[in-house]
């Protein structure tokens, strides 16, 4: 095993050369007293109360509802209108208007609406949404429909989803996946 003192005092340490028995050097910073790598970035970071109180206030993406980088899930019984609510959200985001007569969207956004059920009946729902909420054809252009969803449990599928969006020069500001069940196939808890 590598002794901490031996490595610290070696030429390798001086020149930033990793010891031969370290596999993941790129994701590591310093080493501890036992010679173990200390990760540069933790997924679960401990923060004290004062630091949180003093951090700058983040701006809402949708006032009182969502910040940038947030993930939300719309949960309701089957056939209760979740798709209509999601479409209302999509068009509120696209137009930078109020969602659900309560939550102001701060700016117009490009929206990707992924239909996991193959888009069956989506045309009728889109027409109904346009009639109900008065969305114009121009506003519809900010909402792009994807008739499939990525399998969120498969890293390769998510990577392909992202790369294909990039190939088509589309960078959505807001993504809606309808339904979660189709995006995590085989999981009973969806």
mmCIF file of C-alpha atoms in Angstrom, residues 13-99:
data_model
loop_
_atom_site.group_PDB
_atom_site.id
_atom_site.type_symbol
_atom_site.label_atom_id
_atom_site.label_comp_id
_atom_site.label_asym_id
_atom_site.label_seq_id
_atom_site.Cartn_x
_atom_site.Cartn_y
_atom_site.Cartn_z
ATOM 1 C CA UNK A 13 3.679 14.365 -5.951
ATOM 2 C CA UNK A 14 5.733 17.458 -6.819
ATOM 3 C CA UNK A 15 4.944 17.022 -10.524
ATOM 4 C CA UNK A 16 1.303 16.020 -10.099
ATOM 5 C CA UNK A 17 1.823 12.449 -11.263
ATOM 6 C CA UNK A 18 -0.672 10.021 -9.719
ATOM 7 C CA UNK A 19 0.591 6.941 -7.952
ATOM 8 C CA UNK A 20 0.309 3.819 -10.129
ATOM 9 C CA UNK A 21 -2.308 2.134 -7.921
ATOM 10 C CA UNK A 22 -4.799 5.027 -8.182
ATOM 11 C CA UNK A 23 -7.474 4.359 -10.744
ATOM 12 C CA UNK A 24 -9.626 7.489 -10.568
ATOM 13 C CA UNK A 25 -7.227 10.394 -10.378
ATOM 14 C CA UNK A 26 -9.241 12.823 -12.532
ATOM 15 C CA UNK A 27 -12.101 12.944 -10.048
ATOM 16 C CA UNK A 28 -9.882 13.282 -7.002
ATOM 17 C CA UNK A 29 -8.177 16.205 -5.414
ATOM 18 C CA UNK A 30 -5.833 15.820 -2.506
ATOM 19 C CA UNK A 31 -5.169 12.707 -0.455
ATOM 20 C CA UNK A 32 -5.900 12.139 3.218
ATOM 21 C CA UNK A 33 -3.595 10.869 5.959
ATOM 22 C CA UNK A 34 -4.276 7.254 4.982
ATOM 23 C CA UNK A 35 -3.330 7.854 1.332
ATOM 24 C CA UNK A 36 -6.944 7.808 0.154
ATOM 25 C CA UNK A 37 -8.163 10.182 -2.519
ATOM 26 C CA UNK A 38 -10.402 13.027 -1.366
ATOM 27 C CA UNK A 39 -13.088 13.678 -3.998
ATOM 28 C CA UNK A 40 -13.066 17.143 -5.558
ATOM 29 C CA UNK A 41 -16.848 17.354 -5.634
ATOM 30 C CA UNK A 42 -19.385 15.643 -3.431
ATOM 31 C CA UNK A 43 -22.917 14.856 -4.462
ATOM 32 C CA UNK A 44 -24.196 15.410 -0.918
ATOM 33 C CA UNK A 45 -22.634 18.564 0.450
ATOM 34 C CA UNK A 46 -23.033 19.591 4.077
ATOM 35 C CA UNK A 47 -23.795 23.288 4.535
ATOM 36 C CA UNK A 48 -24.243 25.220 7.742
ATOM 37 C CA UNK A 49 -27.301 27.351 8.485
ATOM 38 C CA UNK A 50 -25.497 30.722 8.244
ATOM 39 C CA UNK A 51 -24.120 29.914 4.806
ATOM 40 C CA UNK A 52 -27.616 29.071 3.543
ATOM 41 C CA UNK A 53 -29.169 32.175 5.107
ATOM 42 C CA UNK A 54 -26.540 34.416 3.497
ATOM 43 C CA UNK A 55 -26.593 32.934 0.014
ATOM 44 C CA UNK A 56 -28.178 35.062 -2.728
ATOM 45 C CA UNK A 57 -31.859 34.446 -3.391
ATOM 46 C CA UNK A 58 -32.424 32.415 -6.556
ATOM 47 C CA UNK A 59 -34.867 33.760 -9.144
ATOM 48 C CA UNK A 60 -37.995 31.760 -9.800
ATOM 49 C CA UNK A 61 -38.544 30.280 -13.224
ATOM 50 C CA UNK A 62 -42.247 30.103 -12.346
ATOM 51 C CA UNK A 63 -43.114 32.392 -9.407
ATOM 52 C CA UNK A 64 -43.836 30.460 -6.230
ATOM 53 C CA UNK A 65 -43.555 27.119 -7.983
ATOM 54 C CA UNK A 66 -40.223 26.296 -9.648
ATOM 55 C CA UNK A 67 -36.638 27.496 -9.707
ATOM 56 C CA UNK A 68 -34.274 26.792 -12.599
ATOM 57 C CA UNK A 69 -32.859 23.246 -12.288
ATOM 58 C CA UNK A 70 -35.925 22.081 -10.300
ATOM 59 C CA UNK A 71 -37.638 18.812 -11.127
ATOM 60 C CA UNK A 72 -41.348 18.498 -10.494
ATOM 61 C CA UNK A 73 -43.835 15.664 -10.730
ATOM 62 C CA UNK A 74 -47.546 16.070 -11.394
ATOM 63 C CA UNK A 75 -49.340 13.283 -9.550
ATOM 64 C CA UNK A 76 -53.062 12.512 -9.847
ATOM 65 C CA UNK A 77 -55.320 9.528 -10.552
ATOM 66 C CA UNK A 78 -55.562 8.151 -14.069
ATOM 67 C CA UNK A 79 -57.809 10.110 -16.473
ATOM 68 C CA UNK A 80 -57.993 13.114 -14.126
ATOM 69 C CA UNK A 81 -56.682 15.676 -16.624
ATOM 70 C CA UNK A 82 -52.938 15.645 -15.942
ATOM 71 C CA UNK A 83 -52.143 16.026 -19.642
ATOM 72 C CA UNK A 84 -54.337 19.130 -19.910
ATOM 73 C CA UNK A 85 -52.606 20.627 -16.863
ATOM 74 C CA UNK A 86 -49.220 19.766 -18.378
ATOM 75 C CA UNK A 87 -50.216 21.353 -21.698
ATOM 76 C CA UNK A 88 -51.403 24.474 -19.865
ATOM 77 C CA UNK A 89 -48.006 24.579 -18.148
ATOM 78 C CA UNK A 90 -46.234 24.099 -21.493
ATOM 79 C CA UNK A 91 -48.060 27.016 -23.115
ATOM 80 C CA UNK A 92 -47.736 29.261 -20.047
ATOM 81 C CA UNK A 93 -43.972 28.641 -20.204
ATOM 82 C CA UNK A 94 -43.908 29.247 -23.966
ATOM 83 C CA UNK A 95 -45.748 32.551 -23.653
ATOM 84 C CA UNK A 96 -44.308 33.776 -20.352
ATOM 85 C CA UNK A 97 -47.804 34.131 -18.921
ATOM 86 C CA UNK A 98 -49.622 32.883 -15.853
ATOM 87 C CA UNK A 99 -49.980 29.155 -15.200
#
